[in-house]
Coordinates of C-alpha atoms in Angstrom, one line a residue:
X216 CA 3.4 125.4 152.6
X217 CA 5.8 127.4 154.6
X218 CA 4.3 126.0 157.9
X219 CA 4.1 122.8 156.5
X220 CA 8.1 123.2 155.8
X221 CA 8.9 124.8 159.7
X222 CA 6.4 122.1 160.8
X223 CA 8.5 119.1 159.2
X224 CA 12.1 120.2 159.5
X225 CA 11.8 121.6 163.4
X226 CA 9.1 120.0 165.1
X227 CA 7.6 123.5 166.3
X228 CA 4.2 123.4 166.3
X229 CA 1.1 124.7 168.6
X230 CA 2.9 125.1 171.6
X231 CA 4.9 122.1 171.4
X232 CA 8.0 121.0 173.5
X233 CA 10.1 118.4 174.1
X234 CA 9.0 116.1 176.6
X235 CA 10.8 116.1 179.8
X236 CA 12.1 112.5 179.6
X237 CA 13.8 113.4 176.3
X238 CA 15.4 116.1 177.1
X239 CA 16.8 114.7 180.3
X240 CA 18.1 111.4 178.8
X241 CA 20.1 113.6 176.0
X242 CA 21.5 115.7 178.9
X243 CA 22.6 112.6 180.6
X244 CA 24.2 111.5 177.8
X245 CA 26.2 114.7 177.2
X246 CA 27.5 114.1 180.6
X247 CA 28.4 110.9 180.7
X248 CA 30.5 111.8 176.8
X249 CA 31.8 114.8 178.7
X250 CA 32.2 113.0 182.0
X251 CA 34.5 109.8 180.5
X252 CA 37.2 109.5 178.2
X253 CA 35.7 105.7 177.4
X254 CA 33.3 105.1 174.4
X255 CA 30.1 106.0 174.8
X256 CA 27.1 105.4 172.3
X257 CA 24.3 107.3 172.1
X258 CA 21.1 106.3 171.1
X259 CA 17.8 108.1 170.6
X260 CA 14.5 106.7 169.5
X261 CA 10.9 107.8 168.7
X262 CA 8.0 105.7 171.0
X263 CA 7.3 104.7 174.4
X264 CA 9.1 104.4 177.4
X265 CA 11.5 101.9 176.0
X266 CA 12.2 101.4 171.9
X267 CA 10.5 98.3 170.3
X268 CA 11.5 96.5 167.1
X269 CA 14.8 94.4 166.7
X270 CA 16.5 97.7 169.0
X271 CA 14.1 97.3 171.8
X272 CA 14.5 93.8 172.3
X273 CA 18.2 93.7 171.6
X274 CA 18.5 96.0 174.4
X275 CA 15.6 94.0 176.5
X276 CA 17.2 90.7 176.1
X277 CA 20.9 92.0 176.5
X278 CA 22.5 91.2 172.6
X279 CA 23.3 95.2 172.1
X280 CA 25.1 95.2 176.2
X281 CA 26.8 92.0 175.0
X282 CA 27.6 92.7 171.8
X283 CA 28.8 96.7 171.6
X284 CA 31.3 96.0 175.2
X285 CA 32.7 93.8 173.1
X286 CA 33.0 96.3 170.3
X287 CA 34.3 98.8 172.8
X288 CA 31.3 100.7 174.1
X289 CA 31.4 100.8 177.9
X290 CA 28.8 103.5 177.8
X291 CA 25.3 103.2 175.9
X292 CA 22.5 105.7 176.6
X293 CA 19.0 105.9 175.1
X294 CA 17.1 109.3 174.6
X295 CA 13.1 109.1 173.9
X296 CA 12.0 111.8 171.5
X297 CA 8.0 112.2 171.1
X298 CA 8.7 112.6 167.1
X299 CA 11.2 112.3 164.6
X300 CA 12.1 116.3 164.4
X301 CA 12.8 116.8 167.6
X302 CA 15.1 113.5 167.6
X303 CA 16.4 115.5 164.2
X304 CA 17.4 118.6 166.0
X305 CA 19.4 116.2 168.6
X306 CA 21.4 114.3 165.7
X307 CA 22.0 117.8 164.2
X308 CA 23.2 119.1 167.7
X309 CA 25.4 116.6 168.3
X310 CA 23.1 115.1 171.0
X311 CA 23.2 112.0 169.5
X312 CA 25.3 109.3 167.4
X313 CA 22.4 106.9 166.6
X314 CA 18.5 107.6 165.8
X315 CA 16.2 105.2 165.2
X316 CA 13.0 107.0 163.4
X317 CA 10.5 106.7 160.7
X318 CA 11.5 107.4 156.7
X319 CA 9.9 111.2 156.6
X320 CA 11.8 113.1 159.0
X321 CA 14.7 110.8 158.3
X322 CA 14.8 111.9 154.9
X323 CA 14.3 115.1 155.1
X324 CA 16.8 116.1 157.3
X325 CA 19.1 114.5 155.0
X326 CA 17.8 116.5 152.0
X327 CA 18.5 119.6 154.1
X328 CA 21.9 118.2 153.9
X329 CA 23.2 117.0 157.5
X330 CA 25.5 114.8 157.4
X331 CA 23.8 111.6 158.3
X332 CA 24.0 108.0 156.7
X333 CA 21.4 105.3 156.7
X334 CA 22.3 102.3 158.7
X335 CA 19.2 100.2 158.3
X336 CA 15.4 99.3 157.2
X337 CA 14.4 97.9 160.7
X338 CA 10.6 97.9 159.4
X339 CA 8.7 98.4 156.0
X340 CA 5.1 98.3 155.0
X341 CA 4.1 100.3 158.1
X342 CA 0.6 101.1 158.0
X343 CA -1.0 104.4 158.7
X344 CA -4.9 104.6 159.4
X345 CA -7.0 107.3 158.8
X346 CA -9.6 107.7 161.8
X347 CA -12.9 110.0 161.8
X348 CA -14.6 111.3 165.1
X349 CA -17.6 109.1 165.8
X350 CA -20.9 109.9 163.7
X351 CA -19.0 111.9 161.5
X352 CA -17.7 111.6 158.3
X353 CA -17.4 108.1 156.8
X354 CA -15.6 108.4 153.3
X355 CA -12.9 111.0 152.4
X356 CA -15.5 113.1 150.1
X357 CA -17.4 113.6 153.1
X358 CA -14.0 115.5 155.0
X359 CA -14.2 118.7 152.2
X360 CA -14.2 121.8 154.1
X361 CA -12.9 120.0 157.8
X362 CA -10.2 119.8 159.7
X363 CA -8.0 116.6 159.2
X364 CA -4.9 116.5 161.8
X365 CA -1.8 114.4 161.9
X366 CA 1.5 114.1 163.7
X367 CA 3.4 116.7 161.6
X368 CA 6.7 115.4 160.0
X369 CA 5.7 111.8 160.7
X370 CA 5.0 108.8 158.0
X371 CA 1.4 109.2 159.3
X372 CA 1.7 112.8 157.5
X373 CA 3.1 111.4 154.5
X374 CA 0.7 109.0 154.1
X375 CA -1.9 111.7 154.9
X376 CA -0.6 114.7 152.0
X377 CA -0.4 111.4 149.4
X378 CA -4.0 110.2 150.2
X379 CA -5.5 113.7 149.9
X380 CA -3.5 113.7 146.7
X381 CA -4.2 110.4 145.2
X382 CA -8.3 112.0 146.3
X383 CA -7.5 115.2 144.7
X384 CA -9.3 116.8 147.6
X385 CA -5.8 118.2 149.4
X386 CA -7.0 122.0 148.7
X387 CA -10.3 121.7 150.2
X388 CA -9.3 120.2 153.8
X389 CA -7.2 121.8 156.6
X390 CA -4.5 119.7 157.9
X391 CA -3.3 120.5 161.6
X392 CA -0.9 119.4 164.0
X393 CA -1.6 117.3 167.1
X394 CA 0.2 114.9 168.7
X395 CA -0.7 111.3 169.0
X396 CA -1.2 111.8 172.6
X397 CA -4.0 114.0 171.9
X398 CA -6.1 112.3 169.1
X399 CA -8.4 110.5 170.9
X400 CA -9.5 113.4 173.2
X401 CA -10.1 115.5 170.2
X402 CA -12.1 113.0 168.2
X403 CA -14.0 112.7 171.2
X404 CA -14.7 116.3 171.7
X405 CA -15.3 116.9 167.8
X406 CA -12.3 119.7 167.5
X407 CA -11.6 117.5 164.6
X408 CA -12.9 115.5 162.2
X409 CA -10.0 113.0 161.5
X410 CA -6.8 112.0 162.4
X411 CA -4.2 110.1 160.3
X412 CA -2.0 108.0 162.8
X413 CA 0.1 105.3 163.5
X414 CA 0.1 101.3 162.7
X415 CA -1.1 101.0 166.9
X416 CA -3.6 103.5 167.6
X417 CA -5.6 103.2 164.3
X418 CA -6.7 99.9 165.4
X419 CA -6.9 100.8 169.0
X420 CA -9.3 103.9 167.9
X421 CA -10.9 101.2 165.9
X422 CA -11.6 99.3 168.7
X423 CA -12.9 102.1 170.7
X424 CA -15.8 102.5 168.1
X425 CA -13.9 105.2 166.1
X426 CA -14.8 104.8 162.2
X427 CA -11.7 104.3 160.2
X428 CA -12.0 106.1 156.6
X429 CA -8.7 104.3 155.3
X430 CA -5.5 102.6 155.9
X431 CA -2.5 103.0 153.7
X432 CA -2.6 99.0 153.0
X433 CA -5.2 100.5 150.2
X434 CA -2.4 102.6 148.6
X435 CA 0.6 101.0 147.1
X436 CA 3.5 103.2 147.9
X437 CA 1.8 105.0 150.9
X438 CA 3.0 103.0 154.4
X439 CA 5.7 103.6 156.0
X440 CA 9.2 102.1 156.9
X441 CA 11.1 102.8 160.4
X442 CA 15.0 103.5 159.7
X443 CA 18.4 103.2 161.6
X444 CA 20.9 106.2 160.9
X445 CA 24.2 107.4 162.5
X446 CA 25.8 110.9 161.8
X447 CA 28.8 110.6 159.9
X448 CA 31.1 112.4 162.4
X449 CA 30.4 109.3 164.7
X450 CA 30.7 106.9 162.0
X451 CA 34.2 108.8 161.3
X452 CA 35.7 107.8 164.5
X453 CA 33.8 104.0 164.4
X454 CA 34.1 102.8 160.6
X455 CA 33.3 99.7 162.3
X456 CA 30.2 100.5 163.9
X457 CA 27.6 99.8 161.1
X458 CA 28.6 96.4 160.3
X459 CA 28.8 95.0 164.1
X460 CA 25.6 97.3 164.4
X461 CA 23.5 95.7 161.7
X462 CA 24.9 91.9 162.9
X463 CA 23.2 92.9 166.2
X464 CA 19.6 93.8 164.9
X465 CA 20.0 90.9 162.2
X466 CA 20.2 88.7 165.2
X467 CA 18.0 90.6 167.3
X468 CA 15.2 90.3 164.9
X469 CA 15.7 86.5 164.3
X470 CA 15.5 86.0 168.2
X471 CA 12.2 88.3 167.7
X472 CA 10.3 85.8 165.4
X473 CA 11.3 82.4 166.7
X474 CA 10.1 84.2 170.6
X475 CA 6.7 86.3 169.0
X476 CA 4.6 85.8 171.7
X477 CA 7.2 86.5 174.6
X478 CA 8.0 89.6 171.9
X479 CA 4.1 91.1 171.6
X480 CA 3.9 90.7 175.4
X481 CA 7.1 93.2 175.8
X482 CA 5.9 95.2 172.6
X483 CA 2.2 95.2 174.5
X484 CA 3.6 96.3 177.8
X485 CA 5.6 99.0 176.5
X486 CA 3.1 101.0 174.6
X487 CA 0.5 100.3 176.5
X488 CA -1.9 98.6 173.8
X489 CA -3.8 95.6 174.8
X490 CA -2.0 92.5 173.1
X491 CA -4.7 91.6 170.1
X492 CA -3.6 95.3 169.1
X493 CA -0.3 94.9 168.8
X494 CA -0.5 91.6 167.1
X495 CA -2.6 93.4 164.4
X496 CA -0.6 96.1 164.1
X497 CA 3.0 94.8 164.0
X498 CA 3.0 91.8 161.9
X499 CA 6.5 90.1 162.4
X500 CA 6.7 90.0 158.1
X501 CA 7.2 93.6 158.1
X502 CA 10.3 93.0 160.7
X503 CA 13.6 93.1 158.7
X504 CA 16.4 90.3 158.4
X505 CA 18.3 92.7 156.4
X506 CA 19.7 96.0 156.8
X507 CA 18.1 96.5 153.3
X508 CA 15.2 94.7 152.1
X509 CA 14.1 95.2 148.3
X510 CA 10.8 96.2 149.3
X511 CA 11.2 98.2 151.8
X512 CA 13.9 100.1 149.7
X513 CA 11.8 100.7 147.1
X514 CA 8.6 101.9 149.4
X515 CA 12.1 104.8 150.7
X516 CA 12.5 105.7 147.5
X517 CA 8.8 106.7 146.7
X518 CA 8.2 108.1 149.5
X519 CA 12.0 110.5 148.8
X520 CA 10.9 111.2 145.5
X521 CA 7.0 112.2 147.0
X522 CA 8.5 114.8 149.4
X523 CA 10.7 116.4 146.9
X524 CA 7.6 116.8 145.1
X525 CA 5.7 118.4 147.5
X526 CA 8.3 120.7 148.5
X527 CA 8.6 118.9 151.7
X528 CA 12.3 117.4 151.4
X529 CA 14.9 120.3 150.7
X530 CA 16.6 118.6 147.9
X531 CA 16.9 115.3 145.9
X532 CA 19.7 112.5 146.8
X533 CA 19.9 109.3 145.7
X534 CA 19.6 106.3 148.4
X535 CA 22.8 104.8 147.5
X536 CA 25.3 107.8 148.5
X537 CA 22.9 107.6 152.0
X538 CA 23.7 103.7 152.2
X539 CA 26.4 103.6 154.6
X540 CA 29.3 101.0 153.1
X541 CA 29.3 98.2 155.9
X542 CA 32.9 97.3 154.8
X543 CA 35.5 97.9 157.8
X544 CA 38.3 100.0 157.2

């Protein structure tokens, strides 16, 4: 459990650093704050070479330019992270103003309580698919006594720890480590027998002739939602911000819908899935209007109350002192 903890709340795992690209964009953007007495807003977000979601095509179609100069940001900068610690150990550096993550690592860095507040649900009812190495195991009896790996401190992991709990099996599998970059290759050469991973590469593994055990669509309470936060140091100097912010991915994710297919051929390009993939594994319902949606509040809350549980999540808050209060000063 102790490695679990370190695993969740750092990102340190077997031999794991942050990727060059994320570690230049954040120094980039410490210069550019350090370099100009002019607003700047920093952003970092979890993915691919650009975000996706309402973000990644406010940026692509030039709402969040348009919109933030006019609030006053002459400056914005994106960082990439590989996973949601190490974008956590930027927010709690300073690194960052804005992070756009999934609901594990988001909560639990508030429950170790850094001072961040939630902006947004961008996302809800993300699914997480559970993937075994081919002619291997083919129901989750059949994984007693292997090795099971996941992208530690992820909603993948989540979903993971609540499956093998909901199976009452968690005490007789290994769970490990690995990056989503690595899955396939280790599926492939049997160093283990599953992985638990993300909405896009389940079906891609799928597709690939990987046998998939489950899918958190069979476990109410178990998918995932993908979050907006800002540290409230930033939000200190910009009471402002979350209101104009939220306006901007409202419209964003409108403009989203009513253009899908011009959307899924950005989303496709981006990460690098072939376009039937993405349209499987991003339905536009799961895309929020709101900055809250009732059900994608309430899957937060389970999963909140899941990590406490397990140990995972420091300490218990409630959602509505994390809410940040939209109202301008």
């Amino acid at each position: 459990m102790a490695c679990i903890l370190l695993l969740v709340t750092t990102g340190c795992s077997q031999g794991e650093t942050k990727s060059a690209q994320s570690i230049e964009a954040v120094n980039v953007n410490n210069n550019v704050a350090a370099s100009n007495n002019i607003p700047t807003l920093r952003i970092g977000y979890v993915g691919s070479s650009e975000p996706t979601g309402p973000l990644g095509w406010a940026k692509k179609k030039g709402i969040l330019d348009r919109e933030l100069q006019k609030a006053g940001f002459k400056n914005i900068t994106f960082a990439r992270f590989p996973n949601g610690p190490d974008l956590n150990e930027a927010l709690v550096a300073g690194q960052l103003d804005v992070g756009s993550l999934g609901d594990t690592p988001a909560i639990v860095l508030r429950a170790r309580g850094q001072e961040t507040r939630l902006l947004r649900i961008t996302q809800f009812n993300t699914t997480a698919w559970l993937v075994a190495k081919k002619n291997g195991a083919r129901s989750l009896a059949e994984l007693k006594d292997q090795k099971i790996a996941t992208q530690k401190g992820s909603y993948m992991h989540r979903y993971l720890l609540g499956l093998l709990a909901e199976a009452k099996i968690a005490k007789d599998v290994k769970v490990v480590h690995l990056m989503t970059t690595e899955a396939k290759a280790a599926l492939e050469r049997g160093d283990i027998a599953a992985y638990a991973t993300s909405s896009d590469m389940g079906p891609f593994l799928k597709s690939q002739g990987f046998p998939v055990i489950d899918s958190s669509a069979n476990h109410q309470g178990l998918s995932g939602t993908s979050l907006v936060v800002a540290t409230e140091s930033f939000l200190a100097k910009q009471p402002d911000f979350p209101k104009k912010f939220n306006g901007i991915l409202t419209e964003a994710a409108k403009d989203l819908k009513a253009n899908s297919e011009e959307y899924y051929q950005y989303h496709a390009q981006t990460t690098k899935y072939p376009l039937d993939i993405i349209k499987i594994s991003y339905p536009l319902k799961q895309i929020s209007e709101e900055p809250l949606p009732a059900e994608g509040v309430k899957l937060l809350e389970g999963t909140k109350k899941f990590l406490v549980l397990q140990g995972l999540a420091k300490s218990d808050f409630k959602l509505t002192d994390w809410v940040v209060n939209e109202q301008p000063r």
